[in-house]
Amino acid sequence: MTDRDDDLVAPEELRPAEAPSDIYAEDGSVRSDFLTMVGAAIADRDLLFLRKNVARLHESELGDVLESILPEQRHALVRLLGSDFDMTALTEVDEGIRLDIVDQMSNEQIAAGIGELDSDDAVYILEDLDDEDREDILSQLPFTERVRLMRALDYPESSAGRRMQTEFVAVPPFWTVGQTIDYLREEEELPDSFTQIFVIDPTFKLVGALDLDKVLRAKRQVKIETIMHETNHSIPAEMDQEEAAQLFEQYDLLSAAVVDNNGRLVGVLTIDDVVDVIQEEAEEDLLRLGGVGDEELSDSIVSTSRSRVPWLAVNLLTAFLSASVISLFDATIQQIIALAILMPAVAGMGGNAGSQTMTVSVRALATKSLDIHNAARIIRREAGVGILNGMLFGCAIGVVAGIWFQDVHIGGIIATAMCLNMLAAALAGILIPLVLDKFGADPAVSSAVFVTAVTDIVGFFAFLGIATWWYGISG
């Protein structure tokens, strides 16, 4: 038993079992025994247990607990903790759960909690609220803080301006290192943590920056302008957050200045926010590849169904196109039953090959790794991969089909059709995302259904068409 365990208190009826010091099980989920204790404490209104074992959790841990307990327990927990509830945890939960919790809180309680948060976390919570509630909450905040938050909220959603912290350290270039150090020691309104000091002119335009280690190593009489460096990677406030994250990745940044259209310093973007952006964008791309948009586990049945219906409807239309291709060769299928048995293999292999290429292409477009300069080379590569894999699996399935149906012609037909469809799948997997991106459509959302349609139609047409030609069957 560790010292940390000695501080934990559980309801009497649950003893001798103690609340675990590590709330996670081996699979990464919140431990069921801990959730049982939390549920019992909520039911018994055991504030001592909740304050010692729940309120003190890291915001990400508290977020996981909120997502794991029942909605009614969630509401009761927030009410019981009151001012001890860490509002930062709301930035760690699904949007649906966050809105559900906020709906149960008064605007006065939200305003009090937001006043304790960093500006980026406060904006994250405020941006999802109704305009009326948001204005009411902002009106209860101190003037300076209200102006900062309103300025961040004015920037487009998913922009660097929305993600930035408006708390930063800035000094003029004519200050000395000694003046700067004294300012850092005496000023009370500084960010809780920072790694850079920005240098600005009298109009607040960004002229440079310096890292804290430079300040600590320089003599007190040295001017800031002599040791600062130019900020080559400042981020426009209206830049998309994904592009800003790519700058962090490319230049290994820990923080970056955010500037407005006039080059004036308005905030700072830090690596912890960028990590969240990278995770959100990766999840968004993954969901869109499946045609489910920004769906979350906490969404209702109706909203989940509504988000999936559009692309399922498009997929139904393309399925009819595939069926119409098959209907063209009904006479061939009636005479050679083996074709009906083998058709799914050709279309299925093509669909999987197309999905592989499409996934790589969509991700390359999202990370700006695929553009007009290297598109031709990548297309040739994918075509080569399609031909090579088509020959490999075509020969394999051709041998199996020939032996299975004791007909070497069937083996040759399906082998040829497989090669053609694998090539078509590779080309569709890269060309369709490129074309959609060119015309401004999101390839992550739109590509899958069209790639599947191409591989089905080409696969059926090639297989049945070659068979009809080879056996000389006429409709």
CSV table of C-alpha atoms in Angstrom, one decimal:
chain,number,residue,atom,x,y,z
A,1,MET,CA,0.0,0.0,0.0
A,2,THR,CA,1.5,3.3,-1.1
A,3,ASP,CA,1.4,6.6,0.8
A,4,ARG,CA,-1.1,7.8,-1.8
A,5,ASP,CA,-3.5,5.0,-0.9
A,6,ASP,CA,-3.5,6.1,2.8
A,7,ASP,CA,-5.2,9.4,1.8
A,8,LEU,CA,-8.1,7.6,0.0
A,9,VAL,CA,-11.4,7.4,1.7
A,10,ALA,CA,-14.3,5.2,0.6
A,11,PRO,CA,-17.8,4.8,1.9
A,12,GLU,CA,-18.0,2.5,4.9
A,13,GLU,CA,-20.1,-0.2,3.2
A,14,LEU,CA,-17.4,-0.6,0.5
A,15,ARG,CA,-14.5,-1.2,3.0
A,16,PRO,CA,-12.1,-3.0,3.3
A,17,ALA,CA,-11.7,-2.3,-0.4
A,18,GLU,CA,-9.9,1.0,-1.0
A,19,ALA,CA,-10.3,3.3,-4.0
A,20,PRO,CA,-7.4,2.4,-6.4
A,21,SER,CA,-4.5,4.9,-6.7
A,22,ASP,CA,-4.5,4.1,-10.5
A,23,ILE,CA,-8.1,4.4,-11.8
A,24,TYR,CA,-7.3,2.6,-15.1
A,25,ALA,CA,-7.5,-1.1,-15.8
A,26,GLU,CA,-4.9,-2.9,-18.0
A,27,ASP,CA,-7.0,-2.2,-21.1
A,28,GLY,CA,-7.0,1.5,-20.5
A,29,SER,CA,-10.6,1.8,-19.4
A,30,VAL,CA,-11.6,3.2,-16.0
A,31,ARG,CA,-11.6,0.4,-13.4
A,32,SER,CA,-15.1,-0.9,-12.6
A,33,ASP,CA,-14.5,-1.1,-8.9
A,34,PHE,CA,-13.6,2.6,-8.8
A,35,LEU,CA,-16.7,3.5,-10.8
A,36,THR,CA,-18.7,1.4,-8.3
A,37,MET,CA,-17.2,3.4,-5.4
A,38,VAL,CA,-17.9,6.7,-7.2
A,39,GLY,CA,-21.5,5.6,-7.8
A,40,ALA,CA,-22.0,4.6,-4.2
A,41,ALA,CA,-20.5,7.9,-3.0
A,42,ILE,CA,-22.8,9.9,-5.2
A,43,ALA,CA,-25.8,8.0,-4.0
A,44,ASP,CA,-24.7,8.5,-0.3
A,45,ARG,CA,-23.7,12.1,-1.0
A,46,ASP,CA,-20.3,11.2,0.5
A,47,LEU,CA,-18.5,14.6,-0.2
A,48,LEU,CA,-15.4,13.5,1.6
A,49,PHE,CA,-14.8,10.6,-0.7
A,50,LEU,CA,-15.7,12.6,-3.8
A,51,ARG,CA,-13.4,15.4,-2.9
A,52,LYS,CA,-10.4,13.2,-2.1
A,53,ASN,CA,-10.8,10.6,-4.9
A,54,VAL,CA,-12.6,12.4,-7.7
A,55,ALA,CA,-12.1,16.2,-7.4
A,56,ARG,CA,-8.3,15.7,-7.2
A,57,LEU,CA,-8.1,13.7,-10.4
A,58,HIS,CA,-6.3,15.1,-13.4
A,59,GLU,CA,-8.7,16.7,-15.9
A,60,SER,CA,-8.2,14.0,-18.4
A,61,GLU,CA,-8.9,11.3,-15.7
A,62,LEU,CA,-12.0,13.2,-14.5
A,63,GLY,CA,-13.2,13.4,-18.1
A,64,ASP,CA,-12.9,9.6,-18.5
A,65,VAL,CA,-14.9,9.2,-15.3
A,66,LEU,CA,-17.6,11.5,-16.5
A,67,GLU,CA,-17.8,9.6,-19.8
A,68,SER,CA,-18.0,6.2,-17.9
A,69,ILE,CA,-20.8,7.0,-15.4
A,70,LEU,CA,-24.5,7.3,-16.0
A,71,PRO,CA,-26.0,10.7,-17.1
A,72,GLU,CA,-27.9,11.1,-13.8
A,73,GLN,CA,-24.7,10.2,-11.8
A,74,ARG,CA,-22.8,12.8,-13.9
A,75,HIS,CA,-25.3,15.6,-13.1
A,76,ALA,CA,-25.3,14.7,-9.4
A,77,LEU,CA,-21.5,14.5,-9.3
A,78,VAL,CA,-21.1,18.0,-10.7
A,79,ARG,CA,-23.7,19.4,-8.3
A,80,LEU,CA,-22.1,17.7,-5.3
A,81,LEU,CA,-18.6,18.9,-6.1
A,82,GLY,CA,-19.8,22.5,-6.8
A,83,SER,CA,-16.8,24.8,-6.8
A,84,ASP,CA,-14.4,21.8,-6.5
A,85,PHE,CA,-15.5,20.6,-9.9
A,86,ASP,CA,-12.6,21.2,-12.4
A,87,MET,CA,-14.2,22.8,-15.5
A,88,THR,CA,-11.1,21.9,-17.5
A,89,ALA,CA,-12.5,18.3,-17.5
A,90,LEU,CA,-15.2,19.4,-19.9
A,91,THR,CA,-12.6,19.9,-22.6
A,92,GLU,CA,-11.7,16.2,-22.3
A,93,VAL,CA,-15.2,14.7,-23.0
A,94,ASP,CA,-17.4,14.3,-26.1
A,95,GLU,CA,-19.3,17.3,-27.2
A,96,GLY,CA,-22.7,15.7,-26.3
A,97,ILE,CA,-21.6,15.0,-22.8
A,98,ARG,CA,-20.1,18.5,-22.4
A,99,LEU,CA,-23.3,20.1,-23.5
A,100,ASP,CA,-25.4,17.8,-21.3
A,101,ILE,CA,-23.3,18.8,-18.2
A,102,VAL,CA,-23.3,22.5,-19.1
A,103,ASP,CA,-27.1,22.5,-19.6
A,104,GLN,CA,-27.5,21.4,-15.9
A,105,MET,CA,-25.3,24.2,-14.7
A,106,SER,CA,-26.4,27.8,-14.1
A,107,ASN,CA,-24.7,30.6,-16.0
A,108,GLU,CA,-23.3,32.0,-12.8
A,109,GLN,CA,-21.6,28.6,-12.0
A,110,ILE,CA,-20.2,28.4,-15.5
A,111,ALA,CA,-18.9,32.0,-15.4
A,112,ALA,CA,-17.2,31.3,-12.1
A,113,GLY,CA,-15.6,28.1,-13.4
A,114,ILE,CA,-14.5,29.6,-16.7
A,115,GLY,CA,-12.8,32.5,-14.8
A,116,GLU,CA,-10.3,29.9,-13.4
A,117,LEU,CA,-9.5,28.4,-16.9
A,118,ASP,CA,-6.9,29.3,-19.5
A,119,SER,CA,-8.4,31.3,-22.3
A,120,ASP,CA,-8.1,28.4,-24.8
A,121,ASP,CA,-10.0,26.1,-22.5
A,122,ALA,CA,-12.6,28.7,-21.8
A,123,VAL,CA,-13.2,29.3,-25.5
A,124,TYR,CA,-13.5,25.6,-26.1
A,125,ILE,CA,-16.4,25.5,-23.7
A,126,LEU,CA,-18.1,28.8,-24.7
A,127,GLU,CA,-18.1,28.2,-28.4
A,128,ASP,CA,-20.7,25.4,-28.2
A,129,LEU,CA,-23.2,27.4,-26.1
A,130,ASP,CA,-26.2,29.3,-27.4
A,131,ASP,CA,-25.5,33.0,-28.2
A,132,GLU,CA,-27.8,34.2,-25.4
A,133,ASP,CA,-26.1,32.0,-22.7
A,134,ARG,CA,-22.7,32.9,-24.0
A,135,GLU,CA,-23.3,36.6,-23.8
A,136,ASP,CA,-24.8,36.3,-20.3
A,137,ILE,CA,-21.7,34.3,-19.1
A,138,LEU,CA,-19.3,36.7,-20.7
A,139,SER,CA,-21.0,39.7,-19.1
A,140,GLN,CA,-20.2,38.3,-15.7
A,141,LEU,CA,-16.5,38.1,-16.4
A,142,PRO,CA,-14.0,40.9,-15.7
A,143,PHE,CA,-13.6,43.4,-18.6
A,144,THR,CA,-10.1,42.4,-19.7
A,145,GLU,CA,-10.9,38.7,-19.6
A,146,ARG,CA,-14.2,39.2,-21.4
A,147,VAL,CA,-12.5,41.2,-24.2
A,148,ARG,CA,-9.8,38.4,-24.7
A,149,LEU,CA,-12.4,35.7,-24.9
A,150,MET,CA,-14.7,37.7,-27.3
A,151,ARG,CA,-11.7,38.4,-29.6
A,152,ALA,CA,-10.9,34.6,-29.7
A,153,LEU,CA,-14.5,33.7,-30.4
A,154,ASP,CA,-14.6,36.1,-33.3
A,155,TYR,CA,-12.1,34.0,-35.2
A,156,PRO,CA,-13.4,31.2,-37.5
A,157,GLU,CA,-14.1,27.8,-36.0
A,158,SER,CA,-11.1,25.4,-36.2
A,159,SER,CA,-8.7,28.3,-36.7
A,160,ALA,CA,-5.5,29.0,-34.8
A,161,GLY,CA,-7.3,32.0,-33.3
A,162,ARG,CA,-9.8,29.7,-31.6
A,163,ARG,CA,-7.1,27.5,-30.3
A,164,MET,CA,-4.7,30.1,-29.0
A,165,GLN,CA,-4.1,31.2,-25.5
A,166,THR,CA,-4.5,35.0,-25.0
A,167,GLU,CA,-2.2,34.9,-22.0
A,168,PHE,CA,1.4,35.4,-23.0
A,169,VAL,CA,4.5,37.4,-22.0
A,170,ALA,CA,5.6,40.2,-24.2
A,171,VAL,CA,8.3,42.9,-23.6
A,172,PRO,CA,9.7,45.8,-25.7
A,173,PRO,CA,13.1,45.4,-27.5
A,174,PHE,CA,14.8,48.2,-25.5
A,175,TRP,CA,14.3,46.5,-22.2
A,176,THR,CA,17.3,44.9,-20.6
A,177,VAL,CA,17.5,41.3,-19.4
A,178,GLY,CA,17.4,42.6,-15.8
A,179,GLN,CA,14.2,44.6,-16.4
A,180,THR,CA,12.7,41.5,-18.0
A,181,ILE,CA,13.6,39.2,-15.1
A,182,ASP,CA,12.3,41.7,-12.5
A,183,TYR,CA,9.0,42.0,-14.5
A,184,LEU,CA,8.6,38.2,-14.5
A,185,ARG,CA,9.1,38.1,-10.8
A,186,GLU,CA,6.8,41.0,-9.9
A,187,GLU,CA,3.9,40.8,-12.4
A,188,GLU,CA,1.0,38.8,-11.0
A,189,GLU,CA,-1.0,38.4,-14.3
A,190,LEU,CA,1.4,36.1,-16.0
A,191,PRO,CA,0.5,32.7,-17.6
A,192,ASP,CA,0.9,29.7,-15.3
A,193,SER,CA,3.5,28.3,-17.7
A,194,PHE,CA,5.4,29.5,-20.7
A,195,THR,CA,8.7,28.8,-22.6
A,196,GLN,CA,9.0,31.9,-24.7
A,197,ILE,CA,9.0,35.7,-24.3
A,198,PHE,CA,7.8,37.7,-27.2
A,199,VAL,CA,9.2,41.0,-28.3
A,200,ILE,CA,6.8,43.7,-29.5
A,201,ASP,CA,7.0,47.3,-30.7
A,202,PRO,CA,4.8,50.1,-29.3
A,203,THR,CA,1.9,49.2,-31.7
A,204,PHE,CA,2.0,45.5,-30.4
A,205,LYS,CA,3.5,44.3,-33.7
A,206,LEU,CA,5.6,41.1,-33.3
A,207,VAL,CA,9.3,41.8,-33.9
A,208,GLY,CA,11.0,38.8,-32.3
A,209,ALA,CA,11.1,36.2,-29.5
A,210,LEU,CA,13.5,34.7,-27.1
A,211,ASP,CA,13.5,31.5,-25.1
A,212,LEU,CA,13.7,31.5,-21.4
A,213,ASP,CA,17.1,29.8,-21.4
A,214,LYS,CA,18.5,32.8,-23.3
A,215,VAL,CA,17.3,35.2,-20.6
A,216,LEU,CA,18.8,33.1,-17.8
A,217,ARG,CA,22.2,32.9,-19.5
A,218,ALA,CA,22.5,36.6,-20.4
A,219,LYS,CA,23.8,39.3,-18.1
A,220,ARG,CA,21.3,41.8,-16.6
A,221,GLN,CA,22.5,44.8,-18.6
A,222,VAL,CA,22.2,43.1,-22.0
A,223,LYS,CA,19.4,44.5,-24.2
A,224,ILE,CA,16.6,42.2,-25.3
A,225,GLU,CA,17.0,43.2,-28.9
A,226,THR,CA,20.5,41.9,-29.0
A,227,ILE,CA,19.6,38.4,-27.9
A,228,MET,CA,16.2,38.0,-29.5
A,229,HIS,CA,15.6,36.0,-32.7
A,230,GLU,CA,13.1,36.6,-35.5
A,231,THR,CA,9.9,34.7,-35.3
A,232,ASN,CA,10.0,33.0,-38.7
A,233,HIS,CA,7.0,30.7,-37.9
A,234,SER,CA,4.4,33.1,-36.5
A,235,ILE,CA,0.9,31.8,-37.2
A,236,PRO,CA,-1.9,33.9,-38.7
A,237,ALA,CA,-4.9,33.8,-36.4
A,238,GLU,CA,-7.2,32.8,-39.2
A,239,MET,CA,-5.0,29.9,-40.4
A,240,ASP,CA,-6.7,26.5,-40.2
A,241,GLN,CA,-5.7,24.6,-37.0
A,242,GLU,CA,-4.6,21.6,-39.1
A,243,GLU,CA,-2.1,23.8,-41.1
A,244,ALA,CA,-0.8,25.3,-37.8
A,245,ALA,CA,-0.3,21.8,-36.5
A,246,GLN,CA,1.7,20.9,-39.6
A,247,LEU,CA,4.0,23.9,-38.9
A,248,PHE,CA,4.6,22.6,-35.4
A,249,GLU,CA,5.4,19.2,-36.8
A,250,GLN,CA,7.7,20.5,-39.5
A,251,TYR,CA,9.7,22.8,-37.4
A,252,ASP,CA,9.6,21.0,-34.0
A,253,LEU,CA,8.0,23.9,-32.3
A,254,LEU,CA,7.0,24.0,-28.6
A,255,SER,CA,5.0,27.2,-29.0
A,256,ALA,CA,4.3,29.8,-31.7
A,257,ALA,CA,3.1,33.4,-31.7
A,258,VAL,CA,-0.4,34.0,-33.2
A,259,VAL,CA,-0.7,37.3,-35.1
A,260,ASP,CA,-3.6,39.2,-36.7
A,261,ASN,CA,-3.8,40.5,-40.2
A,262,ASN,CA,-1.7,43.5,-39.2
A,263,GLY,CA,1.1,41.4,-37.7
A,264,ARG,CA,0.1,42.3,-34.1
A,265,LEU,CA,0.6,39.7,-31.4
A,266,VAL,CA,-2.8,38.4,-30.2
A,267,GLY,CA,-2.0,35.1,-28.6
A,268,VAL,CA,0.2,32.0,-28.4
A,269,LEU,CA,-0.3,28.4,-29.6
A,270,THR,CA,1.3,25.8,-27.5
A,271,ILE,CA,2.2,22.2,-28.1
A,272,ASP,CA,-0.4,20.7,-25.8
A,273,ASP,CA,-3.1,22.4,-27.9
A,274,VAL,CA,-1.5,21.2,-31.1
A,275,VAL,CA,-1.4,17.6,-29.8
A,276,ASP,CA,-5.2,17.8,-29.3
A,277,VAL,CA,-5.6,19.2,-32.8
A,278,ILE,CA,-3.6,16.4,-34.4
A,279,GLN,CA,-5.7,13.8,-32.5
A,280,GLU,CA,-8.9,15.5,-33.5
A,281,GLU,CA,-8.0,15.8,-37.1
A,282,ALA,CA,-6.8,12.2,-37.3
A,283,GLU,CA,-10.1,11.0,-35.7
A,284,GLU,CA,-12.1,13.2,-38.1
A,285,ASP,CA,-10.3,11.8,-41.2
A,286,LEU,CA,-10.9,8.3,-40.0
A,287,LEU,CA,-14.6,8.9,-39.4
A,288,ARG,CA,-15.1,10.7,-42.7
A,289,LEU,CA,-13.4,7.8,-44.5
A,290,GLY,CA,-16.3,5.7,-43.1
A,291,GLY,CA,-18.8,8.3,-44.2
A,292,VAL,CA,-19.9,9.1,-40.6
A,293,GLY,CA,-18.8,12.7,-40.3
A,294,ASP,CA,-18.2,14.0,-36.8
A,295,GLU,CA,-20.3,11.4,-35.0
A,296,GLU,CA,-19.6,10.7,-31.3
A,297,LEU,CA,-20.4,7.8,-29.0
A,298,SER,CA,-22.6,10.0,-26.9
A,299,ASP,CA,-24.9,11.0,-29.9
A,300,SER,CA,-28.5,9.9,-29.8
A,301,ILE,CA,-29.9,7.2,-32.1
A,302,VAL,CA,-31.8,9.8,-34.2
A,303,SER,CA,-28.8,12.1,-34.8
A,304,THR,CA,-26.5,9.1,-35.5
A,305,SER,CA,-28.9,7.7,-38.0
A,306,ARG,CA,-29.3,11.1,-39.7
A,307,SER,CA,-25.5,11.5,-40.1
A,308,ARG,CA,-25.2,8.1,-41.8
A,309,VAL,CA,-28.1,8.2,-44.1
A,310,PRO,CA,-26.8,10.5,-46.9
A,311,TRP,CA,-23.9,8.4,-47.9
A,312,LEU,CA,-25.8,5.2,-47.4
A,313,ALA,CA,-28.3,6.5,-49.9
A,314,VAL,CA,-25.6,7.3,-52.4
A,315,ASN,CA,-24.2,3.8,-51.9
A,316,LEU,CA,-27.6,2.4,-52.7
A,317,LEU,CA,-27.7,4.2,-56.0
A,318,THR,CA,-24.2,2.9,-56.9
A,319,ALA,CA,-25.3,-0.6,-56.0
A,320,PHE,CA,-28.1,-0.3,-58.5
A,321,LEU,CA,-25.5,0.7,-61.1
A,322,SER,CA,-23.5,-2.4,-60.3
A,323,ALA,CA,-26.7,-4.5,-60.5
A,324,SER,CA,-27.6,-3.1,-63.9
A,325,VAL,CA,-24.1,-4.1,-65.2
A,326,ILE,CA,-24.8,-7.7,-64.0
A,327,SER,CA,-28.2,-7.7,-65.7
A,328,LEU,CA,-26.5,-7.1,-69.1
A,329,PHE,CA,-24.9,-10.5,-68.8
A,330,ASP,CA,-27.8,-12.6,-67.5
A,331,ALA,CA,-27.7,-15.0,-70.4
A,332,THR,CA,-24.0,-15.7,-69.7
A,333,ILE,CA,-24.6,-16.3,-66.0
A,334,GLN,CA,-27.5,-18.7,-66.8
A,335,GLN,CA,-25.3,-20.8,-69.0
A,336,ILE,CA,-22.1,-20.7,-66.8
A,337,ILE,CA,-23.1,-20.9,-63.1
A,338,ALA,CA,-19.5,-20.7,-62.0
A,339,LEU,CA,-19.5,-17.1,-63.0
A,340,ALA,CA,-22.1,-16.3,-60.4
A,341,ILE,CA,-20.1,-18.0,-57.7
A,342,LEU,CA,-16.8,-16.3,-58.6
A,343,MET,CA,-18.2,-12.7,-59.2
A,344,PRO,CA,-18.0,-11.6,-55.6
A,345,ALA,CA,-14.3,-12.5,-55.4
A,346,VAL,CA,-13.4,-10.1,-58.3
A,347,ALA,CA,-15.4,-7.2,-56.9
A,348,GLY,CA,-14.3,-7.8,-53.3
A,349,MET,CA,-10.6,-7.9,-54.1
A,350,GLY,CA,-10.9,-4.8,-56.1
A,351,GLY,CA,-12.8,-3.0,-53.3
A,352,ASN,CA,-10.1,-3.8,-50.8
A,353,ALA,CA,-7.3,-2.8,-53.1
A,354,GLY,CA,-9.1,0.5,-53.8
A,355,SER,CA,-9.7,1.2,-50.1
A,356,GLN,CA,-6.0,0.7,-49.4
A,357,THR,CA,-4.9,3.2,-52.1
A,358,MET,CA,-7.7,5.6,-51.2
A,359,THR,CA,-6.7,5.6,-47.5
A,360,VAL,CA,-3.1,6.4,-48.3
A,361,SER,CA,-4.1,9.1,-50.8
A,362,VAL,CA,-6.6,10.9,-48.5
A,363,ARG,CA,-4.1,11.0,-45.7
A,364,ALA,CA,-1.4,12.3,-48.1
A,365,LEU,CA,-3.7,15.0,-49.2
A,366,ALA,CA,-4.6,15.9,-45.6
A,367,THR,CA,-0.9,16.2,-44.7
A,368,LYS,CA,0.0,18.1,-47.9
A,369,SER,CA,2.3,15.2,-48.9
A,370,LEU,CA,0.5,14.7,-52.2
A,371,ASP,CA,0.2,17.7,-54.6
A,372,ILE,CA,0.4,18.6,-58.2
A,373,HIS,CA,4.2,18.3,-58.2
A,374,ASN,CA,4.4,14.6,-57.3
A,375,ALA,CA,0.9,13.4,-58.3
A,376,ALA,CA,2.1,11.9,-61.6
A,377,ARG,CA,4.8,9.9,-59.9
A,378,ILE,CA,2.4,8.6,-57.2
A,379,ILE,CA,-0.2,7.7,-59.8
A,380,ARG,CA,2.4,5.7,-61.7
A,381,ARG,CA,3.5,4.0,-58.5
A,382,GLU,CA,0.0,3.0,-57.5
A,383,ALA,CA,-0.7,1.8,-61.1
A,384,GLY,CA,2.4,-0.4,-60.8
A,385,VAL,CA,1.3,-1.8,-57.5
A,386,GLY,CA,-2.2,-2.5,-58.9
A,387,ILE,CA,-0.7,-4.4,-61.9
A,388,LEU,CA,1.7,-6.4,-59.7
A,389,ASN,CA,-0.9,-7.4,-57.1
A,390,GLY,CA,-3.4,-8.1,-59.9
A,391,MET,CA,-1.0,-10.5,-61.6
A,392,LEU,CA,-0.1,-12.1,-58.2
A,393,PHE,CA,-3.7,-12.7,-57.0
A,394,GLY,CA,-5.1,-13.2,-60.5
A,395,CYS,CA,-2.8,-16.1,-61.0
A,396,ALA,CA,-3.6,-17.5,-57.6
A,397,ILE,CA,-7.4,-17.3,-58.0
A,398,GLY,CA,-7.1,-18.5,-61.6
A,399,VAL,CA,-5.4,-21.7,-60.6
A,400,VAL,CA,-7.9,-22.3,-57.8
A,401,ALA,CA,-10.9,-21.6,-60.0
A,402,GLY,CA,-9.5,-23.8,-62.9
A,403,ILE,CA,-9.0,-26.7,-60.5
A,404,TRP,CA,-12.3,-26.1,-58.7
A,405,PHE,CA,-14.5,-26.1,-61.8
A,406,GLN,CA,-12.2,-28.2,-63.9
A,407,ASP,CA,-12.2,-25.6,-66.6
A,408,VAL,CA,-8.9,-23.8,-67.5
A,409,HIS,CA,-10.9,-21.2,-69.4
A,410,ILE,CA,-12.7,-20.1,-66.2
A,411,GLY,CA,-9.3,-19.8,-64.5
A,412,GLY,CA,-7.9,-17.6,-67.3
A,413,ILE,CA,-11.0,-15.4,-67.4
A,414,ILE,CA,-11.0,-14.6,-63.7
A,415,ALA,CA,-7.3,-14.1,-63.7
A,416,THR,CA,-7.5,-11.5,-66.4
A,417,ALA,CA,-10.5,-9.8,-64.8
A,418,MET,CA,-8.7,-9.7,-61.5
A,419,CYS,CA,-5.7,-7.9,-63.1
A,420,LEU,CA,-7.9,-5.4,-64.8
A,421,ASN,CA,-9.9,-4.6,-61.7
A,422,MET,CA,-6.9,-4.3,-59.4
A,423,LEU,CA,-5.4,-1.8,-61.8
A,424,ALA,CA,-8.8,0.1,-61.9
A,425,ALA,CA,-9.0,0.0,-58.1
A,426,ALA,CA,-5.5,1.5,-57.8
A,427,LEU,CA,-6.2,4.3,-60.2
A,428,ALA,CA,-9.6,5.0,-58.7
A,429,GLY,CA,-8.1,5.0,-55.2
A,430,ILE,CA,-5.8,7.9,-56.1
A,431,LEU,CA,-7.6,9.7,-58.9
A,432,ILE,CA,-11.0,10.1,-57.2
A,433,PRO,CA,-9.5,11.8,-54.1
A,434,LEU,CA,-7.4,14.0,-56.3
A,435,VAL,CA,-10.3,15.1,-58.4
A,436,LEU,CA,-12.6,15.7,-55.4
A,437,ASP,CA,-9.9,17.7,-53.7
A,438,LYS,CA,-9.4,19.7,-56.9
A,439,PHE,CA,-13.1,20.7,-57.0
A,440,GLY,CA,-13.1,21.6,-53.3
A,441,ALA,CA,-15.0,18.5,-52.0
A,442,ASP,CA,-13.7,16.7,-48.9
A,443,PRO,CA,-12.0,13.5,-50.3
A,444,ALA,CA,-12.2,11.9,-46.9
A,445,VAL,CA,-16.0,12.0,-46.9
A,446,SER,CA,-16.7,11.5,-50.6
A,447,SER,CA,-14.1,9.0,-51.9
A,448,ALA,CA,-15.1,5.7,-50.4
A,449,VAL,CA,-18.5,5.3,-52.0
A,450,PHE,CA,-17.2,6.3,-55.5
A,451,VAL,CA,-14.1,4.0,-55.3
A,452,THR,CA,-16.4,1.1,-54.3
A,453,ALA,CA,-18.7,1.8,-57.2
A,454,VAL,CA,-15.8,1.9,-59.7
A,455,THR,CA,-14.3,-1.4,-58.5
A,456,ASP,CA,-17.7,-3.2,-58.5
A,457,ILE,CA,-18.7,-1.9,-61.9
A,458,VAL,CA,-15.3,-2.6,-63.5
A,459,GLY,CA,-15.0,-5.9,-61.8
A,460,PHE,CA,-18.4,-7.2,-62.9
A,461,PHE,CA,-18.1,-5.8,-66.4
A,462,ALA,CA,-14.6,-7.2,-66.9
A,463,PHE,CA,-15.3,-10.6,-65.6
A,464,LEU,CA,-18.7,-11.1,-67.3
A,465,GLY,CA,-17.7,-9.3,-70.4
A,466,ILE,CA,-14.6,-11.4,-71.0
A,467,ALA,CA,-16.5,-14.6,-70.3
A,468,THR,CA,-19.3,-13.6,-72.8
A,469,TRP,CA,-16.7,-12.8,-75.4
A,470,TRP,CA,-14.6,-15.9,-74.8
A,471,TYR,CA,-17.5,-18.4,-74.9
A,472,GLY,CA,-19.3,-16.5,-77.7
A,473,ILE,CA,-22.6,-16.2,-75.7
A,474,SER,CA,-25.1,-13.7,-77.0
A,475,GLY,CA,-28.0,-12.2,-75.1
